[in-house]
């Protein structure tokens, strides 16, 4: 995060995180509170290491981080983690997918990521996933430029990506036609109208607006080409997760408190706006 972005963020949340001085001690400044939080999110450093770097007690840091995360989330959520609400906004995304990834009628790429956590007391088995770790699932919808449009965070890691999607507000909104998706139109060089879709992997259910690859057994060469093209467009969500964890390495650690993955993604969307040249992992 550059200095201008940091100062803009500080100005936005300063009133929510600044504390008053007392007769016995001066309060930790809002700037230092934001600095230690961003260092934790960016590096995943331990409280002990941060304590030495910032000359703060570990218990003090443990109180500051969730408080600042909440302030960031509350102030940025409506601007930097926002679903399209109009047909024109969806069409803009579809045009960008076609231009960048050569696949028409795509409104987003959908996938899930496991965020490893310290197992909650007496509930460890609910969060135990197929990778033999305890986790929560981060379900995300991403546009053609790696920005997050929608997230669902907190379902226990035992649930599959498809199961998380099935119980999400995104699935409910798609099923009830509340997202103002564009009307069906013919594909380029086609005549039959077809729906606009979200691309996903085999873990998700096939539906009118969810497109997944053909099963790998006994595929024709046309189906192989289709799978390749779909995979190429869908890979943006995997790349977005890679960029996210590279910038906010706390997500690579075992998390024992809630750093608000939604908030981390908004910070990423905020810094991404200024990136004219973005490389993917």
PDB file of C-alpha atoms in Angstrom:
ATOM      1  CA  UNK A   1       0.000   0.000   0.000  1.00  0.00           C
ATOM      2  CA  UNK A   2       1.479   3.374  -0.981  1.00  0.00           C
ATOM      3  CA  UNK A   3       1.597   6.430   1.267  1.00  0.00           C
ATOM      4  CA  UNK A   4      -1.321   8.225  -0.382  1.00  0.00           C
ATOM      5  CA  UNK A   5      -3.578   5.180  -0.047  1.00  0.00           C
ATOM      6  CA  UNK A   6      -2.553   4.778   3.594  1.00  0.00           C
ATOM      7  CA  UNK A   7      -3.307   8.438   4.355  1.00  0.00           C
ATOM      8  CA  UNK A   8      -6.671   8.259   2.588  1.00  0.00           C
ATOM      9  CA  UNK A   9      -7.602   5.162   4.582  1.00  0.00           C
ATOM     10  CA  UNK A  10      -6.428   6.757   7.834  1.00  0.00           C
ATOM     11  CA  UNK A  11      -8.514   9.861   7.188  1.00  0.00           C
ATOM     12  CA  UNK A  12     -11.544   7.697   6.484  1.00  0.00           C
ATOM     13  CA  UNK A  13     -11.413   5.635   9.700  1.00  0.00           C
ATOM     14  CA  UNK A  14      -9.540   7.959  12.078  1.00  0.00           C
ATOM     15  CA  UNK A  15     -12.579   9.040  14.068  1.00  0.00           C
ATOM     16  CA  UNK A  16     -13.587   5.407  14.610  1.00  0.00           C
ATOM     17  CA  UNK A  17     -10.238   4.212  15.986  1.00  0.00           C
ATOM     18  CA  UNK A  18      -8.753   7.260  17.753  1.00  0.00           C
ATOM     19  CA  UNK A  19      -8.755   7.086  21.582  1.00  0.00           C
ATOM     20  CA  UNK A  20      -8.602   9.911  24.107  1.00  0.00           C
ATOM     21  CA  UNK A  21      -5.530  10.600  26.232  1.00  0.00           C
ATOM     22  CA  UNK A  22      -5.909  10.041  29.974  1.00  0.00           C
ATOM     23  CA  UNK A  23      -4.166  11.514  33.024  1.00  0.00           C
ATOM     24  CA  UNK A  24      -1.973   8.439  33.239  1.00  0.00           C
ATOM     25  CA  UNK A  25      -0.898   7.884  29.613  1.00  0.00           C
ATOM     26  CA  UNK A  26      -1.167   9.162  26.088  1.00  0.00           C
ATOM     27  CA  UNK A  27      -3.388   7.124  23.793  1.00  0.00           C
ATOM     28  CA  UNK A  28      -1.869   5.181  20.908  1.00  0.00           C
ATOM     29  CA  UNK A  29      -2.404   7.297  17.797  1.00  0.00           C
ATOM     30  CA  UNK A  30      -4.822   6.309  15.056  1.00  0.00           C
ATOM     31  CA  UNK A  31      -1.860   6.201  12.654  1.00  0.00           C
ATOM     32  CA  UNK A  32      -0.022   3.654  14.804  1.00  0.00           C
ATOM     33  CA  UNK A  33      -3.188   1.614  15.264  1.00  0.00           C
ATOM     34  CA  UNK A  34      -3.702   1.405  11.519  1.00  0.00           C
ATOM     35  CA  UNK A  35      -0.001   0.727  10.913  1.00  0.00           C
ATOM     36  CA  UNK A  36       0.196  -2.269  13.243  1.00  0.00           C
ATOM     37  CA  UNK A  37      -3.017  -3.698  11.795  1.00  0.00           C
ATOM     38  CA  UNK A  38      -1.851  -3.404   8.200  1.00  0.00           C
ATOM     39  CA  UNK A  39       1.537  -4.902   9.122  1.00  0.00           C
ATOM     40  CA  UNK A  40      -0.243  -7.870  10.693  1.00  0.00           C
ATOM     41  CA  UNK A  41      -2.470  -8.350   7.658  1.00  0.00           C
ATOM     42  CA  UNK A  42       0.340  -7.913   5.138  1.00  0.00           C
ATOM     43  CA  UNK A  43       2.945 -10.116   6.849  1.00  0.00           C
ATOM     44  CA  UNK A  44       1.098 -12.407   9.245  1.00  0.00           C
ATOM     45  CA  UNK A  45       3.715 -11.551  11.888  1.00  0.00           C
ATOM     46  CA  UNK A  46       3.154 -12.837  15.402  1.00  0.00           C
ATOM     47  CA  UNK A  47       1.985 -10.505  18.150  1.00  0.00           C
ATOM     48  CA  UNK A  48       5.358 -10.998  19.818  1.00  0.00           C
ATOM     49  CA  UNK A  49       7.210  -9.751  16.744  1.00  0.00           C
ATOM     50  CA  UNK A  50       4.817  -6.821  16.306  1.00  0.00           C
ATOM     51  CA  UNK A  51       5.219  -5.983  19.992  1.00  0.00           C
ATOM     52  CA  UNK A  52       8.953  -5.449  19.521  1.00  0.00           C
ATOM     53  CA  UNK A  53       8.521  -3.493  16.278  1.00  0.00           C
ATOM     54  CA  UNK A  54       5.823  -1.115  17.515  1.00  0.00           C
ATOM     55  CA  UNK A  55       6.673  -1.033  21.250  1.00  0.00           C
ATOM     56  CA  UNK A  56       3.181  -2.149  22.201  1.00  0.00           C
ATOM     57  CA  UNK A  57       2.065  -4.921  24.511  1.00  0.00           C
ATOM     58  CA  UNK A  58       0.826  -8.114  22.890  1.00  0.00           C
ATOM     59  CA  UNK A  59      -2.547  -7.812  24.627  1.00  0.00           C
ATOM     60  CA  UNK A  60      -2.842  -4.233  23.361  1.00  0.00           C
ATOM     61  CA  UNK A  61      -2.182  -5.367  19.791  1.00  0.00           C
ATOM     62  CA  UNK A  62      -4.723  -8.168  20.202  1.00  0.00           C
ATOM     63  CA  UNK A  63      -7.338  -5.531  21.020  1.00  0.00           C
ATOM     64  CA  UNK A  64      -6.341  -3.044  18.330  1.00  0.00           C
ATOM     65  CA  UNK A  65      -6.374  -5.361  15.307  1.00  0.00           C
ATOM     66  CA  UNK A  66     -10.024  -6.510  15.391  1.00  0.00           C
ATOM     67  CA  UNK A  67     -11.181  -2.988  16.239  1.00  0.00           C
ATOM     68  CA  UNK A  68      -9.383  -1.472  13.253  1.00  0.00           C
ATOM     69  CA  UNK A  69     -10.564  -4.298  10.982  1.00  0.00           C
ATOM     70  CA  UNK A  70     -14.171  -3.571  11.913  1.00  0.00           C
ATOM     71  CA  UNK A  71     -13.671   0.145  11.217  1.00  0.00           C
ATOM     72  CA  UNK A  72     -12.148  -0.577   7.794  1.00  0.00           C
ATOM     73  CA  UNK A  73     -14.964  -2.964   6.910  1.00  0.00           C
ATOM     74  CA  UNK A  74     -17.712  -0.563   7.953  1.00  0.00           C
ATOM     75  CA  UNK A  75     -16.222   2.345   6.006  1.00  0.00           C
ATOM     76  CA  UNK A  76     -15.263   0.553   2.792  1.00  0.00           C
ATOM     77  CA  UNK A  77     -17.873  -2.159   2.317  1.00  0.00           C
ATOM     78  CA  UNK A  78     -20.307  -0.111   0.234  1.00  0.00           C
ATOM     79  CA  UNK A  79     -17.626   1.207  -2.119  1.00  0.00           C
ATOM     80  CA  UNK A  80     -15.096  -1.562  -2.641  1.00  0.00           C
ATOM     81  CA  UNK A  81     -17.094  -4.756  -2.273  1.00  0.00           C
ATOM     82  CA  UNK A  82     -20.149  -4.077  -4.358  1.00  0.00           C
ATOM     83  CA  UNK A  83     -22.215  -6.284  -6.639  1.00  0.00           C
ATOM     84  CA  UNK A  84     -23.429  -4.809  -9.927  1.00  0.00           C
ATOM     85  CA  UNK A  85     -27.047  -3.719  -9.699  1.00  0.00           C
ATOM     86  CA  UNK A  86     -27.890  -2.852 -13.296  1.00  0.00           C
ATOM     87  CA  UNK A  87     -27.911  -4.718 -16.585  1.00  0.00           C
ATOM     88  CA  UNK A  88     -25.406  -2.233 -18.028  1.00  0.00           C
ATOM     89  CA  UNK A  89     -22.909  -2.974 -15.259  1.00  0.00           C
ATOM     90  CA  UNK A  90     -23.181  -6.705 -15.947  1.00  0.00           C
ATOM     91  CA  UNK A  91     -22.769  -6.147 -19.688  1.00  0.00           C
ATOM     92  CA  UNK A  92     -19.589  -4.158 -19.026  1.00  0.00           C
ATOM     93  CA  UNK A  93     -18.180  -7.143 -17.094  1.00  0.00           C
ATOM     94  CA  UNK A  94     -19.230  -9.531 -19.878  1.00  0.00           C
ATOM     95  CA  UNK A  95     -17.505  -7.356 -22.483  1.00  0.00           C
ATOM     96  CA  UNK A  96     -14.307  -7.326 -20.419  1.00  0.00           C
ATOM     97  CA  UNK A  97     -14.341 -11.130 -20.098  1.00  0.00           C
ATOM     98  CA  UNK A  98     -14.776 -11.479 -23.849  1.00  0.00           C
ATOM     99  CA  UNK A  99     -12.002  -8.974 -24.605  1.00  0.00           C
ATOM    100  CA  UNK A 100      -9.489 -10.318 -22.078  1.00  0.00           C
ATOM    101  CA  UNK A 101     -10.290 -14.032 -21.973  1.00  0.00           C
ATOM    102  CA  UNK A 102     -12.025 -14.669 -25.294  1.00  0.00           C
ATOM    103  CA  UNK A 103     -15.187 -16.144 -23.769  1.00  0.00           C
ATOM    104  CA  UNK A 104     -18.515 -14.357 -24.342  1.00  0.00           C
ATOM    105  CA  UNK A 105     -21.522 -14.024 -22.048  1.00  0.00           C
ATOM    106  CA  UNK A 106     -19.487 -14.370 -18.812  1.00  0.00           C
ATOM    107  CA  UNK A 107     -20.571 -12.317 -15.788  1.00  0.00           C
ATOM    108  CA  UNK A 108     -17.943 -13.546 -13.326  1.00  0.00           C
ATOM    109  CA  UNK A 109     -15.755 -16.404 -12.144  1.00  0.00           C
ATOM    110  CA  UNK A 110     -16.743 -18.292  -8.987  1.00  0.00           C
ATOM    111  CA  UNK A 111     -14.657 -20.415  -6.625  1.00  0.00           C
ATOM    112  CA  UNK A 112     -14.015 -21.224  -2.988  1.00  0.00           C
ATOM    113  CA  UNK A 113     -10.855 -20.983  -0.875  1.00  0.00           C
ATOM    114  CA  UNK A 114     -10.141 -22.495   2.535  1.00  0.00           C
ATOM    115  CA  UNK A 115      -8.818 -20.085   5.184  1.00  0.00           C
ATOM    116  CA  UNK A 116      -7.074 -22.121   7.880  1.00  0.00           C
ATOM    117  CA  UNK A 117      -8.183 -21.331  11.432  1.00  0.00           C
ATOM    118  CA  UNK A 118      -7.553 -22.496  14.961  1.00  0.00           C
ATOM    119  CA  UNK A 119     -10.276 -25.045  15.671  1.00  0.00           C
ATOM    120  CA  UNK A 120     -13.092 -23.611  17.832  1.00  0.00           C
ATOM    121  CA  UNK A 121     -13.561 -25.317  21.182  1.00  0.00           C
ATOM    122  CA  UNK A 122     -15.881 -28.345  20.974  1.00  0.00           C
ATOM    123  CA  UNK A 123     -16.595 -27.703  17.276  1.00  0.00           C
ATOM    124  CA  UNK A 124     -13.385 -28.856  15.617  1.00  0.00           C
ATOM    125  CA  UNK A 125     -14.941 -31.650  13.566  1.00  0.00           C
ATOM    126  CA  UNK A 126     -17.328 -29.225  11.835  1.00  0.00           C
ATOM    127  CA  UNK A 127     -14.384 -27.233  10.492  1.00  0.00           C
ATOM    128  CA  UNK A 128     -12.175 -30.208   9.529  1.00  0.00           C
ATOM    129  CA  UNK A 129     -11.773 -30.237   5.747  1.00  0.00           C
ATOM    130  CA  UNK A 130     -10.577 -32.656   3.082  1.00  0.00           C
ATOM    131  CA  UNK A 131      -7.059 -31.194   3.355  1.00  0.00           C
ATOM    132  CA  UNK A 132      -6.956 -32.378   6.983  1.00  0.00           C
ATOM    133  CA  UNK A 133      -6.904 -28.858   8.416  1.00  0.00           C
ATOM    134  CA  UNK A 134      -9.516 -26.743  10.190  1.00  0.00           C
ATOM    135  CA  UNK A 135     -10.866 -23.948   8.047  1.00  0.00           C
ATOM    136  CA  UNK A 136     -13.646 -21.639   7.030  1.00  0.00           C
ATOM    137  CA  UNK A 137     -14.631 -21.340   3.369  1.00  0.00           C
ATOM    138  CA  UNK A 138     -14.271 -18.122   1.436  1.00  0.00           C
ATOM    139  CA  UNK A 139     -16.623 -18.152  -1.579  1.00  0.00           C
ATOM    140  CA  UNK A 140     -15.903 -15.387  -4.075  1.00  0.00           C
ATOM    141  CA  UNK A 141     -17.174 -14.019  -7.369  1.00  0.00           C
ATOM    142  CA  UNK A 142     -14.529 -12.115  -9.360  1.00  0.00           C
ATOM    143  CA  UNK A 143     -14.674  -9.954 -12.476  1.00  0.00           C
ATOM    144  CA  UNK A 144     -12.316 -10.089 -15.464  1.00  0.00           C
ATOM    145  CA  UNK A 145      -9.856  -7.718 -13.758  1.00  0.00           C
ATOM    146  CA  UNK A 146      -9.415  -9.790 -10.566  1.00  0.00           C
ATOM    147  CA  UNK A 147     -11.637  -7.533  -8.435  1.00  0.00           C
ATOM    148  CA  UNK A 148     -13.988  -9.183  -5.950  1.00  0.00           C
ATOM    149  CA  UNK A 149     -17.680  -8.573  -6.598  1.00  0.00           C
ATOM    150  CA  UNK A 150     -19.169 -10.843  -3.931  1.00  0.00           C
ATOM    151  CA  UNK A 151     -17.902 -12.885  -0.984  1.00  0.00           C
ATOM    152  CA  UNK A 152     -19.462 -15.331   1.440  1.00  0.00           C
ATOM    153  CA  UNK A 153     -17.156 -16.053   4.391  1.00  0.00           C
ATOM    154  CA  UNK A 154     -17.509 -18.224   7.464  1.00  0.00           C
ATOM    155  CA  UNK A 155     -19.087 -21.501   6.383  1.00  0.00           C
ATOM    156  CA  UNK A 156     -17.275 -24.350   8.050  1.00  0.00           C
ATOM    157  CA  UNK A 157     -14.576 -26.133   6.083  1.00  0.00           C
ATOM    158  CA  UNK A 158     -16.386 -29.448   6.122  1.00  0.00           C
ATOM    159  CA  UNK A 159     -18.847 -28.120   3.528  1.00  0.00           C
ATOM    160  CA  UNK A 160     -17.929 -28.400  -0.163  1.00  0.00           C
ATOM    161  CA  UNK A 161     -17.654 -25.340  -2.407  1.00  0.00           C
ATOM    162  CA  UNK A 162     -20.892 -26.386  -4.083  1.00  0.00           C
ATOM    163  CA  UNK A 163     -22.611 -26.704  -0.717  1.00  0.00           C
ATOM    164  CA  UNK A 164     -21.412 -23.266   0.354  1.00  0.00           C
ATOM    165  CA  UNK A 165     -22.735 -21.791  -2.891  1.00  0.00           C
ATOM    166  CA  UNK A 166     -26.080 -23.564  -2.537  1.00  0.00           C
ATOM    167  CA  UNK A 167     -26.634 -21.916   0.858  1.00  0.00           C
ATOM    168  CA  UNK A 168     -25.319 -18.489  -0.130  1.00  0.00           C
ATOM    169  CA  UNK A 169     -27.225 -15.286  -0.757  1.00  0.00           C
ATOM    170  CA  UNK A 170     -25.716 -15.265  -4.261  1.00  0.00           C
ATOM    171  CA  UNK A 171     -27.453 -18.524  -5.185  1.00  0.00           C
ATOM    172  CA  UNK A 172     -30.739 -17.246  -3.780  1.00  0.00           C
ATOM    173  CA  UNK A 173     -30.455 -13.991  -5.723  1.00  0.00           C
ATOM    174  CA  UNK A 174     -29.660 -15.804  -8.985  1.00  0.00           C
ATOM    175  CA  UNK A 175     -32.528 -18.257  -8.553  1.00  0.00           C
ATOM    176  CA  UNK A 176     -35.027 -15.453  -7.907  1.00  0.00           C
ATOM    177  CA  UNK A 177     -33.721 -13.209 -10.727  1.00  0.00           C
ATOM    178  CA  UNK A 178     -32.862 -10.337  -8.374  1.00  0.00           C
ATOM    179  CA  UNK A 179     -29.503  -9.427  -9.922  1.00  0.00           C
ATOM    180  CA  UNK A 180     -30.733  -7.849 -13.169  1.00  0.00           C
ATOM    181  CA  UNK A 181     -28.705 -10.192 -15.349  1.00  0.00           C
ATOM    182  CA  UNK A 182     -28.887  -9.290 -19.069  1.00  0.00           C
ATOM    183  CA  UNK A 183     -31.532 -10.975 -21.180  1.00  0.00           C
ATOM    184  CA  UNK A 184     -30.529 -13.955 -23.313  1.00  0.00           C
ATOM    185  CA  UNK A 185     -28.758 -13.028 -26.537  1.00  0.00           C
ATOM    186  CA  UNK A 186     -27.187 -15.014 -29.389  1.00  0.00           C
ATOM    187  CA  UNK A 187     -23.487 -15.751 -29.164  1.00  0.00           C
ATOM    188  CA  UNK A 188     -21.209 -14.161 -31.790  1.00  0.00           C
ATOM    189  CA  UNK A 189     -21.954 -15.796 -35.144  1.00  0.00           C
ATOM    190  CA  UNK A 190     -24.948 -17.557 -33.566  1.00  0.00           C
ATOM    191  CA  UNK A 191     -28.693 -17.132 -33.905  1.00  0.00           C
ATOM    192  CA  UNK A 192     -30.146 -18.885 -30.849  1.00  0.00           C
ATOM    193  CA  UNK A 193     -30.401 -16.753 -27.685  1.00  0.00           C
ATOM    194  CA  UNK A 194     -28.389 -18.150 -24.752  1.00  0.00           C
ATOM    195  CA  UNK A 195     -28.152 -16.945 -21.136  1.00  0.00           C
ATOM    196  CA  UNK A 196     -25.305 -15.036 -19.548  1.00  0.00           C
ATOM    197  CA  UNK A 197     -23.378 -17.185 -17.092  1.00  0.00           C
ATOM    198  CA  UNK A 198     -20.958 -17.374 -14.187  1.00  0.00           C
ATOM    199  CA  UNK A 199     -18.091 -19.793 -14.833  1.00  0.00           C
ATOM    200  CA  UNK A 200     -17.131 -22.299 -12.130  1.00  0.00           C
ATOM    201  CA  UNK A 201     -15.350 -25.625 -11.702  1.00  0.00           C
ATOM    202  CA  UNK A 202     -16.773 -29.126 -11.401  1.00  0.00           C
ATOM    203  CA  UNK A 203     -17.565 -28.694  -7.689  1.00  0.00           C
ATOM    204  CA  UNK A 204     -20.483 -26.382  -8.483  1.00  0.00           C
ATOM    205  CA  UNK A 205     -23.952 -27.379  -9.722  1.00  0.00           C
ATOM    206  CA  UNK A 206     -24.727 -26.824 -13.396  1.00  0.00           C
ATOM    207  CA  UNK A 207     -27.658 -24.456 -13.885  1.00  0.00           C
ATOM    208  CA  UNK A 208     -29.009 -21.845 -16.266  1.00  0.00           C
ATOM    209  CA  UNK A 209     -26.544 -19.229 -15.000  1.00  0.00           C
ATOM    210  CA  UNK A 210     -23.718 -21.465 -13.696  1.00  0.00           C
ATOM    211  CA  UNK A 211     -21.453 -22.957 -16.356  1.00  0.00           C
ATOM    212  CA  UNK A 212     -19.043 -25.777 -15.476  1.00  0.00           C
ATOM    213  CA  UNK A 213     -16.693 -27.966 -17.561  1.00  0.00           C
ATOM    214  CA  UNK A 214     -17.620 -31.229 -19.243  1.00  0.00           C
ATOM    215  CA  UNK A 215     -16.608 -34.397 -17.328  1.00  0.00           C
ATOM    216  CA  UNK A 216     -13.086 -35.395 -18.354  1.00  0.00           C
ATOM    217  CA  UNK A 217     -13.937 -38.937 -19.461  1.00  0.00           C
ATOM    218  CA  UNK A 218     -14.504 -39.627 -23.162  1.00  0.00           C
ATOM    219  CA  UNK A 219     -14.530 -35.998 -24.243  1.00  0.00           C
ATOM    220  CA  UNK A 220     -14.761 -35.006 -27.878  1.00  0.00           C
ATOM    221  CA  UNK A 221     -12.211 -32.528 -29.201  1.00  0.00           C
ATOM    222  CA  UNK A 222     -14.922 -29.824 -29.244  1.00  0.00           C
ATOM    223  CA  UNK A 223     -15.564 -30.463 -25.550  1.00  0.00           C
ATOM    224  CA  UNK A 224     -11.835 -30.306 -24.819  1.00  0.00           C
ATOM    225  CA  UNK A 225     -11.622 -26.929 -26.514  1.00  0.00           C
ATOM    226  CA  UNK A 226     -14.681 -25.756 -24.580  1.00  0.00           C
ATOM    227  CA  UNK A 227     -13.142 -26.877 -21.274  1.00  0.00           C
ATOM    228  CA  UNK A 228      -9.896 -25.099 -22.103  1.00  0.00           C
ATOM    229  CA  UNK A 229     -11.679 -21.850 -22.919  1.00  0.00           C
ATOM    230  CA  UNK A 230     -13.836 -22.067 -19.809  1.00  0.00           C
ATOM    231  CA  UNK A 231     -10.820 -22.859 -17.613  1.00  0.00           C
ATOM    232  CA  UNK A 232      -8.941 -19.896 -19.029  1.00  0.00           C
ATOM    233  CA  UNK A 233     -11.748 -17.515 -18.079  1.00  0.00           C
ATOM    234  CA  UNK A 234     -12.371 -19.194 -14.720  1.00  0.00           C
ATOM    235  CA  UNK A 235      -8.708 -18.937 -13.748  1.00  0.00           C
ATOM    236  CA  UNK A 236      -9.149 -15.256 -12.897  1.00  0.00           C
ATOM    237  CA  UNK A 237     -10.706 -16.187  -9.563  1.00  0.00           C
ATOM    238  CA  UNK A 238      -7.784 -18.482  -8.710  1.00  0.00           C
ATOM    239  CA  UNK A 239      -5.380 -15.706  -9.692  1.00  0.00           C
ATOM    240  CA  UNK A 240      -7.350 -13.248  -7.559  1.00  0.00           C
ATOM    241  CA  UNK A 241      -6.954 -15.544  -4.549  1.00  0.00           C
ATOM    242  CA  UNK A 242      -3.230 -15.775  -5.308  1.00  0.00           C
ATOM    243  CA  UNK A 243      -2.849 -12.000  -5.481  1.00  0.00           C
ATOM    244  CA  UNK A 244      -4.879 -11.657  -2.288  1.00  0.00           C
ATOM    245  CA  UNK A 245      -2.732 -14.040  -0.238  1.00  0.00           C
ATOM    246  CA  UNK A 246       0.471 -12.570  -1.675  1.00  0.00           C
ATOM    247  CA  UNK A 247      -0.503  -9.095  -0.501  1.00  0.00           C
ATOM    248  CA  UNK A 248      -2.128 -10.160   2.780  1.00  0.00           C
ATOM    249  CA  UNK A 249      -0.040 -13.046   4.019  1.00  0.00           C
ATOM    250  CA  UNK A 250      -2.030 -13.391   7.221  1.00  0.00           C
ATOM    251  CA  UNK A 251      -4.335 -15.597   5.133  1.00  0.00           C
ATOM    252  CA  UNK A 252      -1.497 -18.123   4.809  1.00  0.00           C
ATOM    253  CA  UNK A 253      -1.275 -18.552   8.580  1.00  0.00           C
ATOM    254  CA  UNK A 254      -3.486 -20.357  11.066  1.00  0.00           C
ATOM    255  CA  UNK A 255      -5.840 -17.600  12.157  1.00  0.00           C
ATOM    256  CA  UNK A 256      -6.978 -17.548  15.774  1.00  0.00           C
ATOM    257  CA  UNK A 257      -9.003 -14.340  15.494  1.00  0.00           C
ATOM    258  CA  UNK A 258     -11.240 -12.889  12.813  1.00  0.00           C
ATOM    259  CA  UNK A 259      -9.236 -10.540  10.556  1.00  0.00           C
ATOM    260  CA  UNK A 260     -12.375 -10.180   8.428  1.00  0.00           C
ATOM    261  CA  UNK A 261     -11.515 -11.690   5.040  1.00  0.00           C
ATOM    262  CA  UNK A 262     -14.206  -9.440   3.536  1.00  0.00           C
ATOM    263  CA  UNK A 263     -12.258  -6.424   4.775  1.00  0.00           C
ATOM    264  CA  UNK A 264      -8.987  -7.791   3.400  1.00  0.00           C
ATOM    265  CA  UNK A 265     -10.610  -8.139  -0.020  1.00  0.00           C
ATOM    266  CA  UNK A 266     -11.897  -4.579   0.081  1.00  0.00           C
ATOM    267  CA  UNK A 267      -8.385  -3.343   0.869  1.00  0.00           C
ATOM    268  CA  UNK A 268      -7.142  -5.350  -2.086  1.00  0.00           C
ATOM    269  CA  UNK A 269      -9.824  -3.906  -4.377  1.00  0.00           C
ATOM    270  CA  UNK A 270      -8.921  -0.433  -3.070  1.00  0.00           C
ATOM    271  CA  UNK A 271      -5.208  -0.805  -3.861  1.00  0.00           C
ATOM    272  CA  UNK A 272      -5.959  -2.608  -7.135  1.00  0.00           C
ATOM    273  CA  UNK A 273      -7.686   0.438  -8.581  1.00  0.00           C
ATOM    274  CA  UNK A 274      -4.332   2.174  -8.931  1.00  0.00           C
ATOM    275  CA  UNK A 275      -2.583  -0.816 -10.520  1.00  0.00           C
ATOM    276  CA  UNK A 276      -2.426  -0.178 -14.247  1.00  0.00           C
ATOM    277  CA  UNK A 277      -0.189  -3.216 -14.801  1.00  0.00           C
ATOM    278  CA  UNK A 278      -1.086  -6.245 -12.757  1.00  0.00           C
ATOM    279  CA  UNK A 279       0.807  -9.510 -12.991  1.00  0.00           C
ATOM    280  CA  UNK A 280      -0.790 -12.780 -11.998  1.00  0.00           C
ATOM    281  CA  UNK A 281       0.864 -15.576 -10.010  1.00  0.00           C
TER     282      UNK A 281
END
